[in-house]
Every structure is written in C-alpha cells, then in structure tokens.
Coordinates of N, CA, C and O in Angstrom, one line a residue:
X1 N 21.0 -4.9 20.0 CA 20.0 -4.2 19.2 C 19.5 -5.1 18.0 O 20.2 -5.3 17.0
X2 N 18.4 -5.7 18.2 CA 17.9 -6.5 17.0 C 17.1 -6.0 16.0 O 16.1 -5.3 16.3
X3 N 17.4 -6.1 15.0 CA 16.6 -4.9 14.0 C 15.4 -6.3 13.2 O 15.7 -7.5 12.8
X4 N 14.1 -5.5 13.0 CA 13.2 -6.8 12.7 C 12.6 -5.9 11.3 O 12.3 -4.7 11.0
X5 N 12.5 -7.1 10.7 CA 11.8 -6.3 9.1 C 10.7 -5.7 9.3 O 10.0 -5.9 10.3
X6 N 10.5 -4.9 8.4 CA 9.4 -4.7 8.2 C 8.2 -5.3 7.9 O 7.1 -5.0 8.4
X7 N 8.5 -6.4 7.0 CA 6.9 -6.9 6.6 C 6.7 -8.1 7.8 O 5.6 -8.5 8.0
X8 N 7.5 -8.6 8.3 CA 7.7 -9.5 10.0 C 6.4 -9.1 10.7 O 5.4 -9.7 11.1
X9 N 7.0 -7.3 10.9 CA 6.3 -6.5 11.8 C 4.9 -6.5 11.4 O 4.1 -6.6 12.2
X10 N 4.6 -6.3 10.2 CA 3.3 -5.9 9.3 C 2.8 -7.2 9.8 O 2.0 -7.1 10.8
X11 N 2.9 -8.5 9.4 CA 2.0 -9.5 9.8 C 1.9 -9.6 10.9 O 0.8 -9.8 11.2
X12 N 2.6 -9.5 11.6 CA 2.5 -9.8 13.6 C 1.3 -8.6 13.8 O 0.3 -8.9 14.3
X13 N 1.6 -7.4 13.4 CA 0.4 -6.4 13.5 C -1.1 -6.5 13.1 O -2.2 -6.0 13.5
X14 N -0.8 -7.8 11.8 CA -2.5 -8.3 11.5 C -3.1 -9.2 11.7 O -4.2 -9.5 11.4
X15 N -1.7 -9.8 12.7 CA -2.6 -11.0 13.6 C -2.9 -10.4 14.8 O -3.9 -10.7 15.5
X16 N -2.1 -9.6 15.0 CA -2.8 -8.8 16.8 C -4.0 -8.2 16.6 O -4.9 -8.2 17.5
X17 N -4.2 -7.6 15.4 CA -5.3 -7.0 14.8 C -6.8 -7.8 14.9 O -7.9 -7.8 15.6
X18 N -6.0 -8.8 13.7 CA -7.9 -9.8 14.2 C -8.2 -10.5 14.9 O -9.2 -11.2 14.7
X19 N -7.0 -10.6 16.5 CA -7.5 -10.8 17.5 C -7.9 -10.2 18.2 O -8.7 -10.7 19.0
X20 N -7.7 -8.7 18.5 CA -8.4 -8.1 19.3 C -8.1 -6.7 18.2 O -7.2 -6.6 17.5
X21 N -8.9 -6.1 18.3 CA -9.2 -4.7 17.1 C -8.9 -3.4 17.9 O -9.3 -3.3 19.1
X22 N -8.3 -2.7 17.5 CA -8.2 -0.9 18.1 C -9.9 -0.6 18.5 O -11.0 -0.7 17.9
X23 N -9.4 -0.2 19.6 CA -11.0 0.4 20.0 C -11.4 1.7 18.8 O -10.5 2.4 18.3
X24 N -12.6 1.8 18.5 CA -13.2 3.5 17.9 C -13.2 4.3 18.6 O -13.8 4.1 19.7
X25 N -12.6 5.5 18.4 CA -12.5 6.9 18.9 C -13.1 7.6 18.1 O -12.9 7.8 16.9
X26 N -14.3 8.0 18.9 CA -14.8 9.3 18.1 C -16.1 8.8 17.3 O -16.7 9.6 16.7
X27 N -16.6 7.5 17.4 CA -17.6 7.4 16.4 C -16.8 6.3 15.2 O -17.4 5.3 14.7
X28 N -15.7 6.7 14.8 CA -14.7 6.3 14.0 C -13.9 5.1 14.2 O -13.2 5.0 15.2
X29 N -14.0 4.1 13.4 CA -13.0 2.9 13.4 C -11.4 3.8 13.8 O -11.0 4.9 13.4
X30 N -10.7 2.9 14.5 CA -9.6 3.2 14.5 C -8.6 2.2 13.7 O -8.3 1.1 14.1
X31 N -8.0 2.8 12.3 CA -7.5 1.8 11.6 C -5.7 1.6 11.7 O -5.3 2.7 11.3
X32 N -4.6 0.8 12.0 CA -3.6 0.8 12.2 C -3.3 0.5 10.8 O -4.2 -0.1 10.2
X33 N -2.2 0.9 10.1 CA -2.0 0.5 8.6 C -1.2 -0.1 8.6 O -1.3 -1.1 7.9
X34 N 0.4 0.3 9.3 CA 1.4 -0.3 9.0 C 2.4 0.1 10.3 O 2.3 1.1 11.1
X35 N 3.6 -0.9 10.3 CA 4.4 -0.8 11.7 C 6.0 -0.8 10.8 O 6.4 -1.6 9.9
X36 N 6.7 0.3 11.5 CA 8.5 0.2 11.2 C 9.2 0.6 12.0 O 9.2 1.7 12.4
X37 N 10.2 -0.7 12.5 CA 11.2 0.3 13.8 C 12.2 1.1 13.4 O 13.1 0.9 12.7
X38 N 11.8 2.1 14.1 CA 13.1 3.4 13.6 C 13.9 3.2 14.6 O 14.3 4.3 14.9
X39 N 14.6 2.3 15.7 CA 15.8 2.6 16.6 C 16.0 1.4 17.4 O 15.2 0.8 18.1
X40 N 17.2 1.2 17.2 CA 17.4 0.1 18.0 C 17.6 -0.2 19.5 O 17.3 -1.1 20.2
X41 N 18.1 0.6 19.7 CA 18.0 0.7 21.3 C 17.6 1.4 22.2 O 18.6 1.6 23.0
X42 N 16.5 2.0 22.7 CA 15.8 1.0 22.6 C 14.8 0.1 21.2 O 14.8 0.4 20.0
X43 N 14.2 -0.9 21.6 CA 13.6 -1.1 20.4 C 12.9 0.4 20.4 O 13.0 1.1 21.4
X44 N 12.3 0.8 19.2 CA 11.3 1.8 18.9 C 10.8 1.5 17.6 O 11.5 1.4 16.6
X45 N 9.4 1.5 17.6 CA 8.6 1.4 16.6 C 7.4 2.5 16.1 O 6.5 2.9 16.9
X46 N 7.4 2.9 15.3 CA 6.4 3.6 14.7 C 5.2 3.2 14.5 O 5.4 2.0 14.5
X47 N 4.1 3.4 14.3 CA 2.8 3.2 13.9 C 1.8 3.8 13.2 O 1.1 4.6 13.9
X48 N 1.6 3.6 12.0 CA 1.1 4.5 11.5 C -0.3 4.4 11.2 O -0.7 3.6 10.4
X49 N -1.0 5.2 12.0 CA -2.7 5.4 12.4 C -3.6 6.2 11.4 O -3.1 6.9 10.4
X50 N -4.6 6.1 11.7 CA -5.7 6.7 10.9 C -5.7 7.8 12.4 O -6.9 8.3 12.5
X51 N -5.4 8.1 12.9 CA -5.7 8.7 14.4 C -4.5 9.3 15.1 O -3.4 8.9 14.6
X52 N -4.4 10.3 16.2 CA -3.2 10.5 16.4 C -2.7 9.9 17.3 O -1.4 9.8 17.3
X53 N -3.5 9.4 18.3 CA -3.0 8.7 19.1 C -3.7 7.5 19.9 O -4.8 7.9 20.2
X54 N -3.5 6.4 20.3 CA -4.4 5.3 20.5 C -4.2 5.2 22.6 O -3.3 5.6 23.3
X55 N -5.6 4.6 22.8 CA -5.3 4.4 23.9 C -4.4 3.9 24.4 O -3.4 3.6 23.8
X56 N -4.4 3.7 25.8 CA -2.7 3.8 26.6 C -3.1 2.1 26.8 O -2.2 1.3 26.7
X57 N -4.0 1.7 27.0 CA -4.4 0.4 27.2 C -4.4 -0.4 26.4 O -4.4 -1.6 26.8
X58 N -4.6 -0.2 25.2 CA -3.9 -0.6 23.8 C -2.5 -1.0 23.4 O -1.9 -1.9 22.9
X59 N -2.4 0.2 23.7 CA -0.9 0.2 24.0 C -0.3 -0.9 24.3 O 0.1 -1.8 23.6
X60 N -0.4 -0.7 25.5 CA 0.4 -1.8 26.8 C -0.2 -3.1 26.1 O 0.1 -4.0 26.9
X61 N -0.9 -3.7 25.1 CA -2.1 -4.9 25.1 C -0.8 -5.3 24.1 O -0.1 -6.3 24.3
X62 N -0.6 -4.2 22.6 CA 0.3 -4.6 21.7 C 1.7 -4.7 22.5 O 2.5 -5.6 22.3
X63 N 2.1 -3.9 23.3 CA 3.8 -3.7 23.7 C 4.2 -5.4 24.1 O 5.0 -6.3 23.7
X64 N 2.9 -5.3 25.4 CA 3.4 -6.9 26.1 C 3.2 -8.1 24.9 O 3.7 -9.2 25.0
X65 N 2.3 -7.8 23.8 CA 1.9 -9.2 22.8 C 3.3 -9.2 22.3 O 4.0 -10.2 22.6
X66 N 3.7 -8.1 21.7 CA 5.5 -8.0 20.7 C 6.2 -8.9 21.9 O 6.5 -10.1 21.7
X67 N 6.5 -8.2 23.2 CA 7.0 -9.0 23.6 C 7.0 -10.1 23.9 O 8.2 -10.4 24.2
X68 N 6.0 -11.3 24.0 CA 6.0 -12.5 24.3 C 6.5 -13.1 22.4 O 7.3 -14.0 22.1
X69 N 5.8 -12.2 21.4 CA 5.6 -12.6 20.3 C 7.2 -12.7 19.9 O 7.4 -13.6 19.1
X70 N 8.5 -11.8 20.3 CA 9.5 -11.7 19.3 C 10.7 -12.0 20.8 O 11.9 -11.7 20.9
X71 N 9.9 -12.8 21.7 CA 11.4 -12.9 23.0 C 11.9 -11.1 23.7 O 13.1 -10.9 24.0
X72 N 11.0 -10.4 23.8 CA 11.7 -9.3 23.9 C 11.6 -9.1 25.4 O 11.4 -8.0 25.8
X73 N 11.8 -10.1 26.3 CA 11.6 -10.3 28.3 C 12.5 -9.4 28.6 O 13.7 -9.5 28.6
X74 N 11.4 -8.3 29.2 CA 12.2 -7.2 30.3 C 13.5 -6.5 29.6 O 14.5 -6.1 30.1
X75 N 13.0 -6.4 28.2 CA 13.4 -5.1 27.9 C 12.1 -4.0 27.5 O 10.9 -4.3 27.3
X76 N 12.7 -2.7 27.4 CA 11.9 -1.7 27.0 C 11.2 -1.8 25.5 O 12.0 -2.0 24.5
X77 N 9.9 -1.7 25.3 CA 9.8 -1.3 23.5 C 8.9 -0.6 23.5 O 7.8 -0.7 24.0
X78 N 9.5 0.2 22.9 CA 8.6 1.8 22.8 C 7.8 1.3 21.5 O 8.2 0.6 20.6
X79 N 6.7 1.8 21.6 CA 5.6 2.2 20.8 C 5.2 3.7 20.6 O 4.7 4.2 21.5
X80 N 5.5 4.6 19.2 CA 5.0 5.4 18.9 C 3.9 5.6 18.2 O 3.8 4.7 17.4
X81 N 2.8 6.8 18.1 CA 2.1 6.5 17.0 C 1.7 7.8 16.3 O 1.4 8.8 16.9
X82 N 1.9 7.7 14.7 CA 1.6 9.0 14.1 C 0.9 8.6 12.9 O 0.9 7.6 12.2
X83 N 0.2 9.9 12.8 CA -1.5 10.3 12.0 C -0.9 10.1 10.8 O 0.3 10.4 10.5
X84 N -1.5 9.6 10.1 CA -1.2 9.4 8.7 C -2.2 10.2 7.6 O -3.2 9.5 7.1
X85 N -2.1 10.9 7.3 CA -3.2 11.7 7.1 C -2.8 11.5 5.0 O -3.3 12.4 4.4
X86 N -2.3 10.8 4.5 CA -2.0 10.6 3.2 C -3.0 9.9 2.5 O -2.9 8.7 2.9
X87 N -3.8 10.1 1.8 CA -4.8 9.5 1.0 C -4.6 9.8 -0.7 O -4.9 10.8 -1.3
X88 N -4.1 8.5 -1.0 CA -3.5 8.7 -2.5 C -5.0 8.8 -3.3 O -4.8 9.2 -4.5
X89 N -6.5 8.6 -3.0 CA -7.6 9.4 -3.8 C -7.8 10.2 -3.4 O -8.9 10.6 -3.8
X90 N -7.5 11.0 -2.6 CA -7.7 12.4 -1.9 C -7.9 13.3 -3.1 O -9.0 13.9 -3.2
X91 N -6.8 13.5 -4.0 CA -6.6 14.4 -4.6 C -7.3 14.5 -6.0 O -7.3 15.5 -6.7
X92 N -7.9 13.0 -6.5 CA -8.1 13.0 -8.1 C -9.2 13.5 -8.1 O -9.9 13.4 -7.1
X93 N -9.6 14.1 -9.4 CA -10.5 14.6 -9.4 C -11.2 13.6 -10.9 O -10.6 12.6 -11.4
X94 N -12.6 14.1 -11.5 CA -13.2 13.4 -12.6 C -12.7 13.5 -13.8 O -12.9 12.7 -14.7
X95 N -11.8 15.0 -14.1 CA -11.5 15.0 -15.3 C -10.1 14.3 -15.4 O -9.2 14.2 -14.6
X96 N -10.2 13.7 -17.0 CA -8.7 13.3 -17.5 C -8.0 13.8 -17.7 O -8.1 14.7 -18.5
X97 N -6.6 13.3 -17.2 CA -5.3 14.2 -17.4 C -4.8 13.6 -18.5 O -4.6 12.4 -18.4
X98 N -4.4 14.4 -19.8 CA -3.9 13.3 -20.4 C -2.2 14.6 -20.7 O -2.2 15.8 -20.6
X99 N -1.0 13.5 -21.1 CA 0.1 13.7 -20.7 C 0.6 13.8 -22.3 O 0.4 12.8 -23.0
X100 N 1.1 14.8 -22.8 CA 1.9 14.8 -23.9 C 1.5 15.9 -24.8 O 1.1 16.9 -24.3
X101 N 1.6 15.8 -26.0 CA 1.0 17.0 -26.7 C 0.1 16.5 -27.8 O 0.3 17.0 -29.0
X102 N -0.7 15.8 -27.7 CA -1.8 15.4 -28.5 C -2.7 16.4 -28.7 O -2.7 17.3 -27.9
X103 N -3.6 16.3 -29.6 CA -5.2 16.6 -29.6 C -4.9 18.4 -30.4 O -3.9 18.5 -31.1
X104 N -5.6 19.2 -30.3 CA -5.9 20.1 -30.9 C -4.8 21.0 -30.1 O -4.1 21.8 -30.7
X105 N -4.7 21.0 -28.8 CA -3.8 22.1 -27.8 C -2.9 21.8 -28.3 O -2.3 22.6 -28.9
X106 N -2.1 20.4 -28.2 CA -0.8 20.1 -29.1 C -0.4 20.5 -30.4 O 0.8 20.8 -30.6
X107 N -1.5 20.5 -31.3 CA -1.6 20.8 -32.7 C -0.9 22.6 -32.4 O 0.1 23.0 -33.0
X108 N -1.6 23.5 -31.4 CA -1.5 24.6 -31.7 C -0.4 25.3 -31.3 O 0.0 26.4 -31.7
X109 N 0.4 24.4 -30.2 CA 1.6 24.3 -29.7 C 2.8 24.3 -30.9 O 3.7 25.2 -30.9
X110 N 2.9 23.4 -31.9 CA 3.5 22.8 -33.0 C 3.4 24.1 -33.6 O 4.3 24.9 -33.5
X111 N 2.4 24.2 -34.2 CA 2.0 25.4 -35.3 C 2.6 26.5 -34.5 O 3.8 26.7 -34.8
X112 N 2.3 26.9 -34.0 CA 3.5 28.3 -33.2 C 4.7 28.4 -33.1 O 5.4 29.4 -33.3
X113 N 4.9 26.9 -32.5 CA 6.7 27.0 -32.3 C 7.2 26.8 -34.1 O 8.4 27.0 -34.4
X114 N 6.4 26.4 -35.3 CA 7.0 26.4 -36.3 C 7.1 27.6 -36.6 O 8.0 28.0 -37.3
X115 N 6.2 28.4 -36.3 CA 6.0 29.7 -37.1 C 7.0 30.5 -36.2 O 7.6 31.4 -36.8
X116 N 7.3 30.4 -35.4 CA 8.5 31.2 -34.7 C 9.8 30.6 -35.1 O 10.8 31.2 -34.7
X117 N 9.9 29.9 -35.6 CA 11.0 29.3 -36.2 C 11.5 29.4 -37.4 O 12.7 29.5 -37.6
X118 N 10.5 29.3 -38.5 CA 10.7 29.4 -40.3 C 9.8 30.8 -40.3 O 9.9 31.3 -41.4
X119 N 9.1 31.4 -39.6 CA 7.8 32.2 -40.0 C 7.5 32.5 -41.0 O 7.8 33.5 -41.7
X120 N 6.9 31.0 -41.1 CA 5.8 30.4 -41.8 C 4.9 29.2 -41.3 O 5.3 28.1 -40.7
X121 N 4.3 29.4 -41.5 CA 3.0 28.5 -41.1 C 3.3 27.2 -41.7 O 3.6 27.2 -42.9
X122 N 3.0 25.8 -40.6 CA 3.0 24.8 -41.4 C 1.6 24.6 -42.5 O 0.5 25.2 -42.4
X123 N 2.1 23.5 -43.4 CA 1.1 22.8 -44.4 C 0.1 22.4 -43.8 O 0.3 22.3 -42.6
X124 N -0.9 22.2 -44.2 CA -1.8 21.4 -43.8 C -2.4 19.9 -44.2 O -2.7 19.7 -45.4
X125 N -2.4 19.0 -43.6 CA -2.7 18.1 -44.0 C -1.0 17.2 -44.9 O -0.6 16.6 -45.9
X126 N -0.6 17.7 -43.6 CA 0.6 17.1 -43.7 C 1.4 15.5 -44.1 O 2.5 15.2 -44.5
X127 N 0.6 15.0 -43.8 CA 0.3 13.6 -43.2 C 0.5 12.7 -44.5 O 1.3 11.7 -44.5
X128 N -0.5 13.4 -45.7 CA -0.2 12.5 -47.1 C -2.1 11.8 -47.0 O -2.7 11.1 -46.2
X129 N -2.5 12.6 -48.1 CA -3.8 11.7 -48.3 C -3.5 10.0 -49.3 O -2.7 9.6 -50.1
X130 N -4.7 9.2 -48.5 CA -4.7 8.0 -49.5 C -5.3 8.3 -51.1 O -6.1 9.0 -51.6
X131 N -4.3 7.3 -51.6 CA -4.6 7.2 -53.2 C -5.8 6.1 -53.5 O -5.7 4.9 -53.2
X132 N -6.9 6.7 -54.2 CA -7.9 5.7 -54.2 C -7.5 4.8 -55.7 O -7.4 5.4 -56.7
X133 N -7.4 3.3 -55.4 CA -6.8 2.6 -56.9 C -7.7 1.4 -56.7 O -7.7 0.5 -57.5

C-alpha cells in the first residue's frame, strides 16, 4: 500500500489537466480542484469536482495516465468523484461586519451593564478633555 501526498497528487492532476481538460457537461466547464487518497488498498482517490460525476471515459483517460505516471502496472485504482459544492464568497454579503464593541452599540452595551452594576449611570466624557496652554 503506497500512500502518495497530497500536493504530489495535486500537480500530477494539473499536468493531466492542461493536457487534456474535463469535457463540459451541461453548457458548463467542468472544473477538477483538487485530488486525496483516502485508502490504500486498493489505491483510492477522491476528487473533488465542480460536478458530481465525470465521464467514464475520462475516467479511464486519468486512471491509466496515474498509472503509467506513479508505476501503478496491473493494479486496481479507484477513482472517485464528489461535488464540491463549498464556495467561501458564497456567503458574504456588502455590508461590514465589524467584531468587538466599538461605535455607539458598544457605547450602549457599557452604559447598561454599568448601570446594572452601580445603578448609576456612567460620566460622560470620561476620557479627560485637553488643556489648552
């Protein structure tokens, strides 16, 4: 059971890439992102697609390239492939998040938890004005 790195796998996958490219399904580029074997015996590799599953002719095009590419003669290597549906801008939106308790909602945060505390209201202008000299 030969276990092969990861980023090994990732370059071998971007040279197979811009030699011959995943067919489009659908209208749609078919994009492969990244490759990891989960199992060693047999080999088994993952694939993680923009798509859920790639042609079978494809397939067989990458299985036999690995093999000549990594010595793997007449044994089995499975190729799997799963949708990767994770898109880290998916989710942002335009407004800013900002993290802590700044600005005026912070201010009112403060002021409450003191008054629940001493109840009394803090000072204002707490801070200390400058001395003009």
């Amino acid at each position: 059971a030969r276990v092969m790195p990861t980023g090994v796998l990732n370059r071998w996958l971007q040279d197979v890439m811009e030699e011959h490219s995943p067919p489009s399904q659908a209208g749609r580029a078919t994009k492969i992102k990244y490759i990891i074997q989960t199992k060693g015996r047999p080999p088994t590799f993952l694939l993680f697609c923009n798509v859920s599953e790639l042609p079978v002719n494809y397939l067989r095009y990458l299985t036999r390239h690995f093999q000549d590419s990594f010595n793997f003669f007449g044994m089995e290597v499975r190729l799997v492939v799963k949708k990767s549906d994770k898109n880290p801008f998916g989710n942002k939106s335009n407004k800013k998040s900002f993290v802590g308790i700044g600005g005026w909602k912070g201010r009112q945060k403060r002021m409450i938890a003191q008054l629940k505390k001493t109840g009394m209201p803090t000072k204002k202008g707490k801070r200390g004005k400058r001395s003009k000299s």
